[in-house]
PDB file of C-alpha atoms in Angstrom:
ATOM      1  CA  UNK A   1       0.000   0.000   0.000  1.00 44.00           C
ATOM      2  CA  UNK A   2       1.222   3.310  -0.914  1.00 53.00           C
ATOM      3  CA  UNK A   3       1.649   5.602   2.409  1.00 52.00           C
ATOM      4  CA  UNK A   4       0.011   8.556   0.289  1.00 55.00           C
ATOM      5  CA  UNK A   5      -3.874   6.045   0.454  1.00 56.00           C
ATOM      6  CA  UNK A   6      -2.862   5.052   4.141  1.00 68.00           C
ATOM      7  CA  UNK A   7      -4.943   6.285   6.973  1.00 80.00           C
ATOM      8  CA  UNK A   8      -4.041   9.494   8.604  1.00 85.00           C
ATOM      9  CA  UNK A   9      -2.692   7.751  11.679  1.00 86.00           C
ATOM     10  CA  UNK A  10      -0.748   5.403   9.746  1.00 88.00           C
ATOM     11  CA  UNK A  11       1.038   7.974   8.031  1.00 87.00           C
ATOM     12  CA  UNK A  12       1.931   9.577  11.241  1.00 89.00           C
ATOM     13  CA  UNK A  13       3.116   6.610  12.644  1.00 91.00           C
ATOM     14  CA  UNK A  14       5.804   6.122   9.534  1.00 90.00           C
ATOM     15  CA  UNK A  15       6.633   9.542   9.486  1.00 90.00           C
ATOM     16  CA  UNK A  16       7.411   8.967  13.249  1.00 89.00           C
ATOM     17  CA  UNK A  17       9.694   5.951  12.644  1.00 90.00           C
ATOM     18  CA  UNK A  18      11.436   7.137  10.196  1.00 90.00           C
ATOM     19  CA  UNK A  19      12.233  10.785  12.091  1.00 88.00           C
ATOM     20  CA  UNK A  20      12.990   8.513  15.347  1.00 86.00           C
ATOM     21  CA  UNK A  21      15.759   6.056  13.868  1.00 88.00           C
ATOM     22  CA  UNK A  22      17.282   8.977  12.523  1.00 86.00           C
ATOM     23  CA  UNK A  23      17.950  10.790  15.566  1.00 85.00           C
ATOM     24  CA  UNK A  24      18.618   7.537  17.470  1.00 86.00           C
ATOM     25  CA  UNK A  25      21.092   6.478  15.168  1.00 88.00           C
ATOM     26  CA  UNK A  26      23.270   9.445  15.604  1.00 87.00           C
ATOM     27  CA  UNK A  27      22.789  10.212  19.255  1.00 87.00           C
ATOM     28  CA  UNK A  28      23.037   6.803  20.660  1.00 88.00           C
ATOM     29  CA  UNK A  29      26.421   7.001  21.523  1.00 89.00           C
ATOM     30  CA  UNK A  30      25.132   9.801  23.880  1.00 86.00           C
ATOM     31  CA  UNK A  31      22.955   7.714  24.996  1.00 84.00           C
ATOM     32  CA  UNK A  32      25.223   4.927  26.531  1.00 87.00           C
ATOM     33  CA  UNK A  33      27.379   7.516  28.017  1.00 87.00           C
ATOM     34  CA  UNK A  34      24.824   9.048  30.459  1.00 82.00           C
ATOM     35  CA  UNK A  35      23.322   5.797  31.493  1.00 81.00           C
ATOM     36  CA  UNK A  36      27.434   4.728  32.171  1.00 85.00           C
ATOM     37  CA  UNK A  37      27.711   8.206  34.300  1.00 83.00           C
ATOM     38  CA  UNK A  38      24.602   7.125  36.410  1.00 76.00           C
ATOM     39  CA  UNK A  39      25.290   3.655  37.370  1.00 76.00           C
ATOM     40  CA  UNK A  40      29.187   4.467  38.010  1.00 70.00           C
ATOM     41  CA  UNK A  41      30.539   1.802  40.841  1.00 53.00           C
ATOM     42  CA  UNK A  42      33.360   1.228  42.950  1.00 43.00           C
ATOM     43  CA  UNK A  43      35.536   4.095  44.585  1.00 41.00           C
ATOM     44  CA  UNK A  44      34.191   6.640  42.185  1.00 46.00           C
ATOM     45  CA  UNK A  45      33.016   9.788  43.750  1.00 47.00           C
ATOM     46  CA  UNK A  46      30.388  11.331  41.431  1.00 43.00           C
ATOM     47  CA  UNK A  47      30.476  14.919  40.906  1.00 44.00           C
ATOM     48  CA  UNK A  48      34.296  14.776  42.088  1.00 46.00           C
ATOM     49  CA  UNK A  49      34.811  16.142  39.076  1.00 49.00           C
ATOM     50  CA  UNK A  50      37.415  13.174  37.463  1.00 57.00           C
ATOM     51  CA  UNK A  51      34.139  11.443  35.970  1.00 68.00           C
ATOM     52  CA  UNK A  52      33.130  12.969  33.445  1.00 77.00           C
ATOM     53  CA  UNK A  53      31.541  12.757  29.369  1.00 83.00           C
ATOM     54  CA  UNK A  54      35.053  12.695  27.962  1.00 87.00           C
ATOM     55  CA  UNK A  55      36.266  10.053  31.072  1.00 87.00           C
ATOM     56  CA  UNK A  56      33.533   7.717  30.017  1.00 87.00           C
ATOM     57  CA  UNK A  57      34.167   8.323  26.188  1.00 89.00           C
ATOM     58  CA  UNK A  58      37.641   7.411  26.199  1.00 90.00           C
ATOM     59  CA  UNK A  59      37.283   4.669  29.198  1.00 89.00           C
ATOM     60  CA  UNK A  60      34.575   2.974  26.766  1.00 89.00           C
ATOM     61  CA  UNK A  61      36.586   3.618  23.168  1.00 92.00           C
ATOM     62  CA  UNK A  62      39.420   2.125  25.048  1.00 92.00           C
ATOM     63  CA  UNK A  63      37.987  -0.794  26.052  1.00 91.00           C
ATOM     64  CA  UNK A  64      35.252  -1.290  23.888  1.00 89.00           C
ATOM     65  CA  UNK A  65      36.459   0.530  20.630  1.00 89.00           C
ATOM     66  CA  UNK A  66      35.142   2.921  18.714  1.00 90.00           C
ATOM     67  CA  UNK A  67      31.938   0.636  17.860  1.00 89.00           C
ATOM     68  CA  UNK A  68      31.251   0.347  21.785  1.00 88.00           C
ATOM     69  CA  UNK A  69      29.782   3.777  21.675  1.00 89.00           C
ATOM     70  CA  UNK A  70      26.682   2.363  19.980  1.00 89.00           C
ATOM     71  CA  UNK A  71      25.938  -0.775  22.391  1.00 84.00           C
ATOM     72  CA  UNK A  72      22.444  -1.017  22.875  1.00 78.00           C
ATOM     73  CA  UNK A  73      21.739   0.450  19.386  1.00 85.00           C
ATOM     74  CA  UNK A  74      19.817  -2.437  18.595  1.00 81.00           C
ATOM     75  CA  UNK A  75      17.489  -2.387  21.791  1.00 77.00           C
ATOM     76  CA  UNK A  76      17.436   1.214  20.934  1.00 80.00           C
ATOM     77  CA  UNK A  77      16.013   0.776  17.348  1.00 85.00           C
ATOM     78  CA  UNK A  78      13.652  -1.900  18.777  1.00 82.00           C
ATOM     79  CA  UNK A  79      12.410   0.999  21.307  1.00 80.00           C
ATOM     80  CA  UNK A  80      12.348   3.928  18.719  1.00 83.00           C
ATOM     81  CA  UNK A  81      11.399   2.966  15.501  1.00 85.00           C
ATOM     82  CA  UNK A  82       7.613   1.477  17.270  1.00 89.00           C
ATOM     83  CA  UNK A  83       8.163   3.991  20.361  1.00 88.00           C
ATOM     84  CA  UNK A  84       8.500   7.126  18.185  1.00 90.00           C
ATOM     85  CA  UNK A  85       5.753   6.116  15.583  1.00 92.00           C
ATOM     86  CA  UNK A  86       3.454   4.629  18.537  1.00 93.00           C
ATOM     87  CA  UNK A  87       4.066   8.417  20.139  1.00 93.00           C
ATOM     88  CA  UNK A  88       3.672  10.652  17.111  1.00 93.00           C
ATOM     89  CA  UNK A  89       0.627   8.652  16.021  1.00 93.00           C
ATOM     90  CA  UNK A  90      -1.115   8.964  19.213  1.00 94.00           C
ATOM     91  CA  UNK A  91      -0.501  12.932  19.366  1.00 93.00           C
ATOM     92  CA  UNK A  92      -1.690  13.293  16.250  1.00 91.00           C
ATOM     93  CA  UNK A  93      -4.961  11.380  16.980  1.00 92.00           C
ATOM     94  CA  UNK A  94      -5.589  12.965  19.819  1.00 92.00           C
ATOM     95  CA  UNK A  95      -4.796  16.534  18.183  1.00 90.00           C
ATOM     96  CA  UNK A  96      -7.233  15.462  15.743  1.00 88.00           C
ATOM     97  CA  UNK A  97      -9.717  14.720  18.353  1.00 86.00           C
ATOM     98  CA  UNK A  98      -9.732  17.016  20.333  1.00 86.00           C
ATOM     99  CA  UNK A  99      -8.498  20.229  18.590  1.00 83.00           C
ATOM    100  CA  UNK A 100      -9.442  19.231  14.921  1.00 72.00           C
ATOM    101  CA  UNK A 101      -7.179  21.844  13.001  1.00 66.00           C
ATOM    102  CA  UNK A 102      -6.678  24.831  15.590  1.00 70.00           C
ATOM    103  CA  UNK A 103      -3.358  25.247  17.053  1.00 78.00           C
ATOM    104  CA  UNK A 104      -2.988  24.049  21.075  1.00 83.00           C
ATOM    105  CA  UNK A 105      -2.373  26.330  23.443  1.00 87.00           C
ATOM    106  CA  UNK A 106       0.082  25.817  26.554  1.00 90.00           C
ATOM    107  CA  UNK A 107      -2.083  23.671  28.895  1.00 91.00           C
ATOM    108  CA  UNK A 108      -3.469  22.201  25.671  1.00 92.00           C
ATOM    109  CA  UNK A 109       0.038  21.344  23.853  1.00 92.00           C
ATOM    110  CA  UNK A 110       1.491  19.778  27.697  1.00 93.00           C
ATOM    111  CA  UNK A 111      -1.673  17.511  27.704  1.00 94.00           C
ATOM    112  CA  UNK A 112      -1.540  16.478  24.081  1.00 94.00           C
ATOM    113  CA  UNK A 113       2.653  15.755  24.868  1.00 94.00           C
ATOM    114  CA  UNK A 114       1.978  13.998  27.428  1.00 94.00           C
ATOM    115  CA  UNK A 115      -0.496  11.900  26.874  1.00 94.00           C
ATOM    116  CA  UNK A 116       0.993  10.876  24.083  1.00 95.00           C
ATOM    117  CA  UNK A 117       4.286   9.710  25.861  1.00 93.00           C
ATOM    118  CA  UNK A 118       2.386   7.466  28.517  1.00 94.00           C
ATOM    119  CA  UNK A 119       0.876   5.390  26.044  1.00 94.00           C
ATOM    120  CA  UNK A 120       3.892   5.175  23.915  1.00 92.00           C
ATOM    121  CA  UNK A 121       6.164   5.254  27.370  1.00 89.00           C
ATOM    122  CA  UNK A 122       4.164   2.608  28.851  1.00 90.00           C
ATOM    123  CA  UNK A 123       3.520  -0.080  25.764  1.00 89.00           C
ATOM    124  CA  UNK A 124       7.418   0.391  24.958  1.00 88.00           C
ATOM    125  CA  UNK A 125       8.954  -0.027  28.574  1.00 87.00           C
ATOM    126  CA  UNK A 126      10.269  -3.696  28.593  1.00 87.00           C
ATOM    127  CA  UNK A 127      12.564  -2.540  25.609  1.00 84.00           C
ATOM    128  CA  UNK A 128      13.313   0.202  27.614  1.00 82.00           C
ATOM    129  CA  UNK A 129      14.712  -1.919  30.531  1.00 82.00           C
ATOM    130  CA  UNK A 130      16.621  -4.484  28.418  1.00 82.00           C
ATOM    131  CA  UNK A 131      18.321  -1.568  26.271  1.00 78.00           C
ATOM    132  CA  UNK A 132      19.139   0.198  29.757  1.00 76.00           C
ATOM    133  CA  UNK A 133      20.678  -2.807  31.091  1.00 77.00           C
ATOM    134  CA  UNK A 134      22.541  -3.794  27.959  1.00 72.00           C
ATOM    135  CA  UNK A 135      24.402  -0.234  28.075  1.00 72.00           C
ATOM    136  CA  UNK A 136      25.305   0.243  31.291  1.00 70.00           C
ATOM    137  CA  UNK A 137      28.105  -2.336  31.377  1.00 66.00           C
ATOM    138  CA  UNK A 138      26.983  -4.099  34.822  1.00 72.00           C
ATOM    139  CA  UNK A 139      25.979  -7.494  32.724  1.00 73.00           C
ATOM    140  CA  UNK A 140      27.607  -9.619  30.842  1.00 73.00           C
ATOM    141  CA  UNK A 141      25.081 -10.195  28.518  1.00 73.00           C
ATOM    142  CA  UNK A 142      25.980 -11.181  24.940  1.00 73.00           C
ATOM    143  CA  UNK A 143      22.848 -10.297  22.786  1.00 75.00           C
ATOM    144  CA  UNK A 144      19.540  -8.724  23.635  1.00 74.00           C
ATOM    145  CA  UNK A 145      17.720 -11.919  23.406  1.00 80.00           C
ATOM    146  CA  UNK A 146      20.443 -13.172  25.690  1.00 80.00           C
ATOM    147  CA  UNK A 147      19.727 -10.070  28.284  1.00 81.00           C
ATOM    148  CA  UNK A 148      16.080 -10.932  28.051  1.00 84.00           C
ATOM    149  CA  UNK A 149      15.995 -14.303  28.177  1.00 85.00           C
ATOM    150  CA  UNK A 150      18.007 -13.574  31.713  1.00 83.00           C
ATOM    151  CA  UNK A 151      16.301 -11.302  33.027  1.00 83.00           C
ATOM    152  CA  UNK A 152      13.150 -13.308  32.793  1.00 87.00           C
ATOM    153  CA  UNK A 153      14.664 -16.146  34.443  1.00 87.00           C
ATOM    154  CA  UNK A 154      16.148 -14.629  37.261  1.00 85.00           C
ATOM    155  CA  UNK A 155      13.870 -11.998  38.250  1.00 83.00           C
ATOM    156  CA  UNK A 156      10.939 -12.789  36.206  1.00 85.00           C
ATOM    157  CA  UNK A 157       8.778 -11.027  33.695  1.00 85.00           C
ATOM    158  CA  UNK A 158       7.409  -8.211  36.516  1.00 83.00           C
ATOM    159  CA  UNK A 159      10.868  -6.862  36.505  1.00 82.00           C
ATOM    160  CA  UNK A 160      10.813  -5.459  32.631  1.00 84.00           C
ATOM    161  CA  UNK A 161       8.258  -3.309  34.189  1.00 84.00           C
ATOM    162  CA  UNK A 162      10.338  -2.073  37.057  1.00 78.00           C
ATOM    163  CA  UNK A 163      10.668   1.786  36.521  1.00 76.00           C
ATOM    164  CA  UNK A 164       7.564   1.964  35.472  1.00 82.00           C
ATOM    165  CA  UNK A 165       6.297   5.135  37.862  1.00 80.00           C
ATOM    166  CA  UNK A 166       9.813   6.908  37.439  1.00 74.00           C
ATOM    167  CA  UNK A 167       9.473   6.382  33.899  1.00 79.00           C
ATOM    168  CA  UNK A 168       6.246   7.847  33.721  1.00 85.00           C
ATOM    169  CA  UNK A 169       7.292  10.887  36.157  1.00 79.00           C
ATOM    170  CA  UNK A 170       9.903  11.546  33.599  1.00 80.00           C
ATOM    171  CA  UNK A 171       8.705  10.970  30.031  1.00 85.00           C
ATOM    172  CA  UNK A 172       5.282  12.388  30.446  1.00 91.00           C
ATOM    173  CA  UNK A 173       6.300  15.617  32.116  1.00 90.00           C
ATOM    174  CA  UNK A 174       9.221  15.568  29.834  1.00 90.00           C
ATOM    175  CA  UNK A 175       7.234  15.684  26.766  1.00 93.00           C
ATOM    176  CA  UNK A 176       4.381  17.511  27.948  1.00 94.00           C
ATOM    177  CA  UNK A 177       6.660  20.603  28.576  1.00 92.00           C
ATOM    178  CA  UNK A 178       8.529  20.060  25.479  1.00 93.00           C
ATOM    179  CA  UNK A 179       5.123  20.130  23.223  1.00 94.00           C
ATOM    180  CA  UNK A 180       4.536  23.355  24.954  1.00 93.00           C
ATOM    181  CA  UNK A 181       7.734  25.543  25.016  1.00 92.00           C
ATOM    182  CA  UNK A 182       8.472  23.889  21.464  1.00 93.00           C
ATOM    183  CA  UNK A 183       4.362  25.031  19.955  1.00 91.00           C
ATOM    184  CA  UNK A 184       4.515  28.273  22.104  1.00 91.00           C
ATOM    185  CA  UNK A 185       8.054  29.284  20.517  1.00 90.00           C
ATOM    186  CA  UNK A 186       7.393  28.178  16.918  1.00 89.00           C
ATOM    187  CA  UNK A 187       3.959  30.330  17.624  1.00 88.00           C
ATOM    188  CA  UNK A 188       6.259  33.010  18.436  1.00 89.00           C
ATOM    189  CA  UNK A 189       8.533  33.077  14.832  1.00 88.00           C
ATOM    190  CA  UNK A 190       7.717  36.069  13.132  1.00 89.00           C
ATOM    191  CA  UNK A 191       5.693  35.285   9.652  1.00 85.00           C
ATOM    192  CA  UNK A 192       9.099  35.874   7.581  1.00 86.00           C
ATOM    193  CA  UNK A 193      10.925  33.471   8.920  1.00 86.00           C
ATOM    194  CA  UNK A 194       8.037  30.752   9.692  1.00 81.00           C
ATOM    195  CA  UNK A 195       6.954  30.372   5.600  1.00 82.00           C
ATOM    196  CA  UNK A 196      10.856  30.576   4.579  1.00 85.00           C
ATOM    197  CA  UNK A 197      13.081  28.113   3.276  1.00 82.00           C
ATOM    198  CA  UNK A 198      15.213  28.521   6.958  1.00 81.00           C
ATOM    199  CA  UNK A 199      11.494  27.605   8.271  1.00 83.00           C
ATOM    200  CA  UNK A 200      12.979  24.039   9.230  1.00 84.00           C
ATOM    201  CA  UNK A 201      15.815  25.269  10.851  1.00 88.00           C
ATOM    202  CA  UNK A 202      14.176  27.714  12.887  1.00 89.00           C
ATOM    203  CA  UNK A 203      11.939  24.975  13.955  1.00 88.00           C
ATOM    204  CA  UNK A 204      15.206  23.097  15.181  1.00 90.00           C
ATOM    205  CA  UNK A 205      16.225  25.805  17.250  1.00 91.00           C
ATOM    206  CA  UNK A 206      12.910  26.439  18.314  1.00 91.00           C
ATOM    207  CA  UNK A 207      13.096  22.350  19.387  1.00 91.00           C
ATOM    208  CA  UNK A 208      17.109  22.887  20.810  1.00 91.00           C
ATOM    209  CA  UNK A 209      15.658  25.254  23.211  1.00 90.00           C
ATOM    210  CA  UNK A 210      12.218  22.983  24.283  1.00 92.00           C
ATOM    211  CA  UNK A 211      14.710  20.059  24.540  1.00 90.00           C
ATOM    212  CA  UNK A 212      17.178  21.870  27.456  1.00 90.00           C
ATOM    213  CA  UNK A 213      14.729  23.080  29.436  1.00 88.00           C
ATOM    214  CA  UNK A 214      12.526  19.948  29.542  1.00 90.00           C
ATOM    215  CA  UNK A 215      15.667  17.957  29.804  1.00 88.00           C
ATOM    216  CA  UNK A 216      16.854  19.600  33.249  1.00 86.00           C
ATOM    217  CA  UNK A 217      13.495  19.799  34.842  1.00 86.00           C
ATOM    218  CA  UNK A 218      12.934  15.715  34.288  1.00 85.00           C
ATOM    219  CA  UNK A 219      16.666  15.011  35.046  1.00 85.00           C
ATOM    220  CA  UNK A 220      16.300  13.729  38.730  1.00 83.00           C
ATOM    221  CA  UNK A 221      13.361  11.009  37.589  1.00 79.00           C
ATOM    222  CA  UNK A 222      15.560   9.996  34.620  1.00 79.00           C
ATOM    223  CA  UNK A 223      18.157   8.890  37.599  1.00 80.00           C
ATOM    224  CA  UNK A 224      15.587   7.423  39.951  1.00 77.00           C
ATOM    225  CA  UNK A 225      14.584   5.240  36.863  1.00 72.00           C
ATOM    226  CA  UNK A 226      18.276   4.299  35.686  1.00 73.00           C
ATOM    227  CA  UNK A 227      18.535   2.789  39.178  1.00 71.00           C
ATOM    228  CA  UNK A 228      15.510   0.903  38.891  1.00 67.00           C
ATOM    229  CA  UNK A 229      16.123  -0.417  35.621  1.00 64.00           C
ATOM    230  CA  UNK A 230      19.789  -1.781  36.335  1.00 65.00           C
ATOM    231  CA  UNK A 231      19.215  -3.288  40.117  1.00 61.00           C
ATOM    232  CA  UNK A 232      19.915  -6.512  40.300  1.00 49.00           C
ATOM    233  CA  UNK A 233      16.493  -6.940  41.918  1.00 43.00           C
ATOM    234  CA  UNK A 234      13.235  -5.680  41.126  1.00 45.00           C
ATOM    235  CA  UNK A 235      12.270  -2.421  42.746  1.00 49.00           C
ATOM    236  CA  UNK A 236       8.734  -1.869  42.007  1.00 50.00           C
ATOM    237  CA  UNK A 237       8.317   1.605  43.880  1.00 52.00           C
ATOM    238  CA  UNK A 238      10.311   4.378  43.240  1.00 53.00           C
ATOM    239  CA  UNK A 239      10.647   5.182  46.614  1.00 54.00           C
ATOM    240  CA  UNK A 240      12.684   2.319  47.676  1.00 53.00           C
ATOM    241  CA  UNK A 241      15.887   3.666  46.052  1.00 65.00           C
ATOM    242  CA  UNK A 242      15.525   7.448  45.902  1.00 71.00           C
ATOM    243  CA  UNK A 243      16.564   7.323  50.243  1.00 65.00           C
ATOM    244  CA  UNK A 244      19.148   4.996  49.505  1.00 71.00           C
ATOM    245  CA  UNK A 245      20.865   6.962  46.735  1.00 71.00           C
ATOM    246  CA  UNK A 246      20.098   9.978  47.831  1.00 73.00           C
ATOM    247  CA  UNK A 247      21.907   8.933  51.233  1.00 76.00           C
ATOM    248  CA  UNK A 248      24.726   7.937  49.007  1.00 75.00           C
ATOM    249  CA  UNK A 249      25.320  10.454  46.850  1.00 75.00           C
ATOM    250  CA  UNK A 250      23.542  13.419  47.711  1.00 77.00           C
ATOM    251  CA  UNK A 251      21.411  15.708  45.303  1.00 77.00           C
ATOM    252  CA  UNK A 252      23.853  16.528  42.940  1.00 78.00           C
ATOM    253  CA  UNK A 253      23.783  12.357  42.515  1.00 76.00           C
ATOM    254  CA  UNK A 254      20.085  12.894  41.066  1.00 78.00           C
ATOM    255  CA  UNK A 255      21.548  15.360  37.991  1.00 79.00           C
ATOM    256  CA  UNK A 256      24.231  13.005  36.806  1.00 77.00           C
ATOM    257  CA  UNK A 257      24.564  12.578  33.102  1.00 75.00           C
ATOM    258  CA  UNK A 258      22.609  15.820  32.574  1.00 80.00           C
ATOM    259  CA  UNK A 259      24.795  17.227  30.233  1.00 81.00           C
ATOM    260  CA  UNK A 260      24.972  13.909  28.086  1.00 80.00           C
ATOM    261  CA  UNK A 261      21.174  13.459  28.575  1.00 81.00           C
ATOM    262  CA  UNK A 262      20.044  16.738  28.131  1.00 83.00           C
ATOM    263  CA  UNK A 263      22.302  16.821  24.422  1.00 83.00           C
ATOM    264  CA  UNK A 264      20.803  14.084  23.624  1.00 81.00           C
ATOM    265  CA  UNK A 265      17.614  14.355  24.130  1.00 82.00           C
ATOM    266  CA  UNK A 266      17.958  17.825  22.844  1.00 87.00           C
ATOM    267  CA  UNK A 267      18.890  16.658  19.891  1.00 86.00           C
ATOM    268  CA  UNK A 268      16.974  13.642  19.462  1.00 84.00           C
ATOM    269  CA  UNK A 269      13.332  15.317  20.111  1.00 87.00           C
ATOM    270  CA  UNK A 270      14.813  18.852  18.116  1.00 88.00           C
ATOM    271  CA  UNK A 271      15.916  16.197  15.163  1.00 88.00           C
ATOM    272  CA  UNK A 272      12.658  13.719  15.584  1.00 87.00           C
ATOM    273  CA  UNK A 273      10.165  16.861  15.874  1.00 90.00           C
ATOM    274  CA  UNK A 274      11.660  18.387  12.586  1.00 87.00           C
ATOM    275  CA  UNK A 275      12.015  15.317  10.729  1.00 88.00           C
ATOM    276  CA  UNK A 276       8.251  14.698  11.581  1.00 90.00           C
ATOM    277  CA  UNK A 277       7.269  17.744  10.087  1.00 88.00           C
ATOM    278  CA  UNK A 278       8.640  17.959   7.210  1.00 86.00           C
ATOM    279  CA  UNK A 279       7.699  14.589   6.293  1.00 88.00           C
ATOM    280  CA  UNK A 280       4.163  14.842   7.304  1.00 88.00           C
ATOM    281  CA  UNK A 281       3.937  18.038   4.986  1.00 85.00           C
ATOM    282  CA  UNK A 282       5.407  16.057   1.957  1.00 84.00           C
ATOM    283  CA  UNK A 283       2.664  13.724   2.625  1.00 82.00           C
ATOM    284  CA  UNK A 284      -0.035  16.067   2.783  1.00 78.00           C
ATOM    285  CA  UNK A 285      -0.909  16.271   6.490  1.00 79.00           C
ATOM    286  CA  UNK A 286      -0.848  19.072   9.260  1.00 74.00           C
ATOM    287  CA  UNK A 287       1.591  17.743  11.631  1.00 67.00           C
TER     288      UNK A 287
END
């Protein structure tokens, strides 16, 4: 079937895919690097300020190789290319909905984000755990089948659900203040530059700027969540290892890997959202 006679939702979901493998393929090595930073063991201090992006990136290329910057890409793919589509298709359906073809407003565009992230966030989180676990270096696993296949045995299958509240408290505020700043600033572009050939790139920025704040106001569940997903046991409330941690580490330990998170999924959503758009246009839909 052609995608220009698919359904409306179907198209969305493609143009979604497609936008999210993209980013995911370039930023992934991003990716690994924060989730290294926040499950850091032994005598490492965090925030002692000899762990860092670059320590990680060379420990990893130096031990892994160049190539080791992208473990987990294939979890990742699994994740994105259904998570991406699932989430782009549901915000469009539910723009569709409820706003038919008038532009959201603040409270409008952070319900419309954020709804669509908990379906897409919740449907897509056993890939979620699995990729998290396969990057952070704790487990030897060998494949992702491999690192499923264990973690079903040993802990069972309630434990690719573990994270599933600090996920939530993460993704859906995440995106529901991304839609917002990112519609409210593109709202915002004077006509000029909006229906110009730049339009794309100021869309980007517009995205880059969403992306940084959302990023650093979500930063501290995105930790709480790491820790759930890599414990050796399952931790079904969030609770249960935010004292612990914090105890440990202190509060600067819930902002590590903000810098490698908050490029990333700067990037990613600036990338994904722009992608989207442009491909939804050459397919005859208002994204």
């Amino acid at each position: 079937m052609e995608l220009s006679l698919a359904h409306p939702a179907l198209k969305a979901f493609m143009c979604g895919s497609v936008s999210g493998t993209c980013s995911t393929l370039l930023f992934q090595p991003l990716d690994l690097i924060k989730t290294r930073l926040q499950t850091l063991q032994g005598g490492v201090q965090p925030g002692s300020g000899r762990v860092g992006m670059v320590t990680v990136l060379l420990s990893v290329v130096r031990t892994e190789r160049l190539l080791g910057l992208w473990k987990g890409i294939s979890p990742s793919f699994v994740r994105t290319i259904p998570g991406v589509g699932i989430y782009f298709s549901t915000f469009y359906s539910l723009k569709q909905h409820f706003l038919q073809d008038g532009s959201p407003g603040p409270t409008q565009a952070m319900l419309l984000g954020g709804g669509a992230r908990a379906v897409a966030g919740v449907f897509m989180l056993p890939v979620t755990v699995i990729k998290t676990r396969f990057e952070c270096g704790r487990y030897g696993y060998s494949s992702v089948v491999g690192a499923l296949r264990s973690v079903c045995q040993t802990e069972g299958p309630a434990s690719l659900f573990s994270g599933l509240m600090a996920t939530l408290l993460r993704d859906v505020p995440f995106s529901g203040i991304y839609v917002m700043f990112y519609s409210q600033a593109k709202a915002s572009l004077p006509t000029e530059i909006s229906t110009s050939p730049s339009a794309h790139l100021a869309n980007f920025s517009c995205g880059i700027l969403a992306g940084v704040l959302a990023s650093l106001i979500t930063q501290p569940a995105d930790v709480v969540k790491t820790q759930q997903h890599v414990a050796a046991l399952f931790i079904q409330r969030s609770d249960l290892c935010v004292y612990p941690f914090f105890k440990e580490h202190g509060v600067q330990g819930f902002f590590r890997g903000a810098v490698p998170r908050s490029l990333r999924r700067t990037m990613v959503a600036a990338m994904a959202w722009t992608v989207y758009e442009k491909m939804m246009a050459h397919v005859g839909l208002k994204s």
